[in-house]
DNA sequence: ACCACAACCTGGCCGC
DNA sequence: TGCGGCCAGGTTGTGG
């Protein structure tokens, strides 16, 4: 799914077009896309609200409403948020249509139906368990070390755990571990202080660069304009099994860690 | 605390 | 063409 860079890109693109617009209609085409409240109340209680700001926490998009509530969106694997300045195309995967004043609309499209929307007064009831934002200035190597030290599981599995650090998914976990030169199977607590510092730098570098290129489009991820991201052309290891490692030339390999495909260079990552 | 596995879903791709 | 099996950017819950 969209990971931190993709969700950040969506937030940045939605902000200027959504802020100060009001909801004039809500159509829920797939009720299970609504996590809270009931689909009925969701439509009723969102209608008339005005968007006040657009933010992100981890992989959650936060559409703040002027009355203090928030519309939270998690895109999971295949969710998209498409903004149409006027009209809008319904597809077989359109799950929720939010009509806006001035004829614009926001469409939640989700082939696999895993994505969810929450309308809530208490965003923390949904976001409360997330770990720190990796790009936040107070996310330090020491903070990362504290969170890794206690974990006996493979470092790759810990990076995917949203309670440890928020926003990292399969792509950016593999790319960060490659840049830091760390074997994804290493138990987290065995990393040296230097390795944690290298990983901290790698995470920030990869995420920032990916945001700069508007995220990675493999298949489903799109900007609100339906455009694609470009970071997939910069992958060092992700989905490059058998291709030469950009650093040493030996073939990239794949293993399964925590039930997820993991791509790495066996000679550069140890 | 940790792990495996299933569930939630659809669809693309591969081999037969 | 069709069918079974495997794969996919994520998260949550269960049982061991």
Coordinates of C-alpha atoms (C1' of nucleotides) in Angstrom, one line a residue:
Chain A
X1 CA 0.0 0.0 0.0
X2 CA 0.8 3.6 0.1
X3 CA 3.5 4.0 2.8
X4 CA 4.5 7.3 4.5
X5 CA 5.9 9.0 1.3
X6 CA 2.8 8.2 -0.7
X7 CA 0.4 9.4 2.0
X8 CA 2.4 12.5 2.5
X9 CA 2.3 13.2 -1.2
X10 CA -1.5 12.8 -1.2
X11 CA -1.8 15.1 1.8
X12 CA 0.2 17.8 0.1
X13 CA -1.8 17.6 -3.0
X14 CA -5.2 17.6 -1.3
X15 CA -4.4 20.5 1.1
X16 CA -4.7 23.4 -1.3
X17 CA -7.8 22.0 -3.0
X18 CA -9.7 20.7 0.0
X19 CA -9.2 23.4 2.7
X20 CA -12.3 25.6 3.1
X21 CA -14.5 23.4 1.0
X22 CA -17.7 22.0 2.4
X23 CA -19.3 18.6 2.0
X24 CA -22.6 18.8 0.2
X25 CA -23.2 15.0 -0.3
X26 CA -21.9 11.7 0.8
X27 CA -22.5 8.4 -1.1
X28 CA -21.2 5.2 0.5
X29 CA -21.1 2.4 -2.2
X30 CA -19.3 -0.2 0.0
X31 CA -20.5 0.2 3.6
X32 CA -17.5 -1.8 5.1
X33 CA -15.2 0.9 3.9
X34 CA -16.6 3.0 6.8
X35 CA -14.9 2.0 10.1
X36 CA -16.7 4.6 12.3
X37 CA -19.5 5.5 12.9
X38 CA -22.1 3.4 11.0
X39 CA -22.2 4.1 7.3
X40 CA -25.5 5.8 7.7
X41 CA -24.4 8.2 10.4
X42 CA -21.1 8.7 8.5
X43 CA -22.9 10.2 5.6
X44 CA -25.3 12.2 7.7
X45 CA -22.7 13.6 10.0
X46 CA -20.1 14.4 7.4
X47 CA -22.6 16.3 5.2
X48 CA -22.3 20.0 5.8
X49 CA -18.9 19.8 7.4
X50 CA -16.1 22.1 6.2
X51 CA -12.5 20.9 5.7
X52 CA -10.0 22.9 7.7
X53 CA -6.7 21.2 7.2
X54 CA -5.0 18.2 5.7
X55 CA -2.3 16.2 7.6
X56 CA -0.7 12.8 8.0
X57 CA 0.2 10.5 10.8
X58 CA 2.1 7.4 9.9
X59 CA 0.1 6.0 6.9
X60 CA -3.1 7.7 8.0
X61 CA -4.4 10.7 6.2
X62 CA -6.0 13.3 8.5
X63 CA -8.7 15.5 7.0
X64 CA -9.4 18.0 9.8
X65 CA -12.9 19.5 10.0
X66 CA -13.6 23.1 11.1
X67 CA -15.7 21.9 14.1
X68 CA -12.8 19.9 15.5
X69 CA -13.7 16.5 14.2
X70 CA -11.5 14.7 11.7
X71 CA -12.0 12.4 8.8
X72 CA -9.2 9.7 8.9
X73 CA -8.4 7.6 5.9
X74 CA -6.2 4.5 5.8
X75 CA -5.6 3.3 2.2
X76 CA -4.2 -0.1 3.1
X77 CA -3.1 -1.9 0.0
X78 CA -5.0 -0.5 -3.0
X79 CA -6.9 2.6 -1.7
X80 CA -6.8 5.9 -3.7
X81 CA -8.2 9.3 -3.0
X82 CA -9.0 11.1 -6.2
X83 CA -9.9 14.7 -6.4
X84 CA -12.1 15.9 -9.2
X85 CA -12.4 19.7 -9.6
X86 CA -15.7 19.1 -11.4
X87 CA -17.8 15.9 -11.9
X88 CA -15.9 12.7 -11.4
X89 CA -15.7 9.2 -12.9
X90 CA -17.4 6.3 -11.1
X91 CA -15.6 3.0 -11.5
X92 CA -16.3 -0.5 -10.3
X93 CA -13.9 0.1 -7.5
X94 CA -15.3 3.4 -6.3
X95 CA -16.3 2.9 -2.6
X96 CA -17.2 6.4 -1.3
X97 CA -18.0 9.6 -3.1
X98 CA -17.8 12.9 -1.2
X99 CA -19.5 15.7 -3.0
X100 CA -18.0 19.2 -2.4
X101 CA -19.2 22.7 -2.9
X102 CA -18.5 24.2 -6.3
X103 CA -19.1 20.9 -8.1
X104 CA -15.9 19.2 -7.0
X105 CA -15.7 15.7 -5.5
X106 CA -13.4 13.4 -3.6
X107 CA -13.6 9.7 -4.5
X108 CA -12.3 6.9 -2.3
X109 CA -11.4 4.1 -4.7
X110 CA -10.2 0.7 -3.4
X111 CA -10.0 -2.4 -5.5
X112 CA -9.3 -4.8 -2.6
X113 CA -11.7 -3.1 -0.1
X114 CA -9.2 -3.1 2.8
X115 CA -9.0 0.7 3.2
X116 CA -11.0 2.4 5.9
X117 CA -12.5 5.8 6.8
X118 CA -13.2 7.1 10.3
X119 CA -15.2 10.2 11.2
X120 CA -14.4 11.0 14.8
X121 CA -14.0 13.6 17.5
X122 CA -11.1 11.6 18.9
X123 CA -8.5 10.9 16.3
X124 CA -6.2 9.6 19.0
X125 CA -8.5 6.7 19.6
X126 CA -7.4 5.5 16.1
X127 CA -3.9 7.0 16.0
X128 CA -2.9 6.6 19.6
X129 CA -0.7 3.5 19.3
X130 CA 1.5 4.7 16.5
X131 CA 5.2 5.1 17.1
X132 CA 7.1 8.3 16.4
X133 CA 7.2 10.1 13.0
X134 CA 10.5 9.2 11.5
X135 CA 11.0 12.6 9.8
X136 CA 10.2 14.5 13.0
X137 CA 13.1 16.5 14.4
X138 CA 12.8 14.8 17.8
X139 CA 13.1 11.3 16.3
X140 CA 16.7 10.8 17.2
X141 CA 19.1 7.8 16.8
X142 CA 18.8 7.3 20.6
X143 CA 15.1 7.2 20.4
X144 CA 15.3 4.5 17.7
X145 CA 17.9 2.6 19.7
X146 CA 15.6 2.6 22.7
X147 CA 12.8 1.1 20.7
X148 CA 15.0 -1.6 19.0
X149 CA 17.0 -2.6 22.1
X150 CA 14.1 -4.6 23.7
X151 CA 13.1 -6.5 20.6
X152 CA 14.4 -10.0 19.8
X153 CA 12.6 -10.2 16.4
X154 CA 14.3 -9.6 13.0
X155 CA 15.0 -5.9 12.4
X156 CA 12.8 -6.0 9.3
X157 CA 9.8 -7.2 11.3
X158 CA 10.4 -4.4 13.9
X159 CA 10.5 -1.7 11.2
X160 CA 7.2 -2.9 9.9
X161 CA 5.7 -2.6 13.4
X162 CA 3.8 0.7 13.4
X163 CA 4.2 1.0 17.2
X164 CA 8.0 1.2 16.8
X165 CA 8.1 3.8 14.0
X166 CA 5.1 5.0 12.1
X167 CA 4.8 4.9 8.3
X168 CA 7.4 2.4 7.2
X169 CA 6.1 -0.5 5.0
X170 CA 7.7 -3.2 2.9
X171 CA 9.3 -1.0 0.3
X172 CA 11.0 1.5 2.6
X173 CA 12.0 -1.1 5.2
X174 CA 14.0 -3.0 2.5
X175 CA 15.5 0.1 1.0
X176 CA 16.5 1.5 4.4
X177 CA 18.2 -1.7 5.5
X178 CA 20.1 -1.9 2.2
X179 CA 21.4 1.7 2.5
X180 CA 22.4 1.0 6.1
X181 CA 24.1 -2.3 5.1
X182 CA 22.2 -4.3 7.7
X183 CA 20.9 -7.9 7.2
X184 CA 17.1 -7.8 7.5
X185 CA 17.2 -11.1 9.5
X186 CA 19.3 -9.7 12.4
X187 CA 17.5 -9.6 15.7
X188 CA 16.9 -5.9 16.4
X189 CA 18.7 -5.9 19.8
X190 CA 22.0 -7.1 18.2
X191 CA 22.5 -3.8 16.2
X192 CA 25.4 -1.8 17.4
X193 CA 25.0 1.9 18.2
X194 CA 26.7 2.8 14.9
X195 CA 24.4 0.5 13.0
X196 CA 21.3 2.1 14.6
X197 CA 22.6 5.5 13.7
X198 CA 23.2 4.4 10.1
X199 CA 19.7 2.9 10.0
X200 CA 18.2 6.1 11.4
X201 CA 20.0 8.1 8.7
X202 CA 19.0 5.7 6.0
X203 CA 15.3 5.7 7.0
X204 CA 15.2 9.5 6.8
X205 CA 17.1 9.7 3.5
X206 CA 14.9 7.1 1.8
X207 CA 11.7 8.6 3.0
X208 CA 12.7 12.2 2.1
X209 CA 13.9 11.2 -1.3
X210 CA 10.7 9.2 -2.0
X211 CA 8.6 12.2 -0.9
X212 CA 10.6 14.3 -3.3
X213 CA 9.7 12.0 -6.1
X214 CA 6.0 11.8 -5.0
X215 CA 6.2 8.2 -3.8
X216 CA 6.4 4.8 -5.6
X217 CA 3.8 3.6 -8.0
X218 CA 3.9 -0.2 -8.5
X219 CA 0.3 -0.7 -9.6
X220 CA -2.4 1.0 -7.6
X221 CA -1.0 4.1 -5.9
X222 CA -1.9 7.4 -7.5
X223 CA -1.8 11.0 -6.6
X224 CA -5.2 12.7 -6.2
X225 CA -4.8 13.8 -9.8
X226 CA -4.4 10.2 -10.9
X227 CA -0.7 10.8 -11.7
X228 CA 1.9 8.2 -10.7
X229 CA 4.9 8.6 -8.3
X230 CA 8.5 8.1 -9.5
X231 CA 10.5 6.6 -6.7
X232 CA 10.0 3.1 -8.0
X233 CA 12.8 3.9 -10.6
X234 CA 15.2 4.4 -7.6
X235 CA 14.7 1.1 -5.9
X236 CA 18.1 -0.5 -5.0
X237 CA 16.7 -3.9 -3.9
X238 CA 12.9 -3.9 -3.7
X239 CA 11.5 -6.3 -6.3
X240 CA 14.9 -6.6 -8.0
X241 CA 15.6 -10.3 -7.3
X242 CA 18.4 -11.6 -9.5
X243 CA 19.4 -8.2 -10.6
X244 CA 22.9 -6.9 -9.7
X245 CA 23.4 -5.1 -6.4
X246 CA 24.1 -1.5 -7.3
X247 CA 27.0 -1.5 -4.9
X248 CA 28.8 -4.8 -5.4
X249 CA 27.1 -6.3 -8.5
X250 CA 26.2 -9.6 -6.9
X251 CA 22.5 -10.7 -7.4
X252 CA 19.8 -9.4 -5.1
X253 CA 18.1 -12.2 -3.2
X254 CA 14.6 -12.6 -1.6
X255 CA 13.7 -14.2 1.7
X256 CA 10.5 -14.3 3.7
X257 CA 10.5 -12.4 7.0
X258 CA 7.4 -11.9 9.1
X259 CA 5.3 -13.3 6.3
X260 CA 6.6 -10.6 3.9
X261 CA 8.8 -10.7 0.9
X262 CA 12.2 -9.2 1.8
X263 CA 14.8 -8.1 -0.7
X264 CA 18.5 -7.7 0.1
X265 CA 22.1 -8.0 -1.0
X266 CA 23.7 -10.9 0.8
X267 CA 27.2 -9.5 0.5
X268 CA 26.5 -5.8 1.3
X269 CA 24.1 -6.5 4.2
X270 CA 25.4 -8.5 7.2
Chain B
dA1 C1' 7.0 -11.6 23.9
dC2 C1' 7.0 -14.0 20.0
dC3 C1' 5.5 -16.6 16.0
dA4 C1' 2.5 -18.7 12.4
dC5 C1' -1.5 -18.3 10.2
dA6 C1' -6.0 -16.8 8.8
dA7 C1' -9.0 -13.2 7.6
dC8 C1' -10.2 -9.2 5.1
dC9 C1' -10.6 -8.8 -0.8
dT10 C1' -9.6 -8.5 -5.9
dG11 C1' -7.0 -9.4 -9.8
dG12 C1' -2.7 -10.4 -12.4
dC13 C1' 0.4 -13.8 -13.7
dC14 C1' 2.3 -18.4 -14.4
dG15 C1' 2.3 -23.2 -15.4
dC16 C1' -0.4 -27.0 -17.0
Chain C
dT1 C1' -9.5 -20.9 -22.8
dG2 C1' -9.7 -22.4 -18.4
dC3 C1' -8.3 -23.6 -13.7
dG4 C1' -5.5 -23.9 -9.7
dG5 C1' -2.0 -21.8 -7.2
dC6 C1' 0.8 -18.0 -5.9
dC7 C1' 1.7 -13.2 -5.5
dA8 C1' 0.7 -8.3 -3.9
dG9 C1' 2.3 -1.6 -1.0
dG10 C1' -1.4 -3.5 5.3
dT11 C1' -3.5 -4.5 9.7
dT12 C1' -5.8 -7.2 13.2
dG13 C1' -7.1 -11.2 15.7
dT14 C1' -6.5 -16.0 17.3
dG15 C1' -4.1 -19.8 19.1
dG16 C1' 0.2 -22.0 20.4

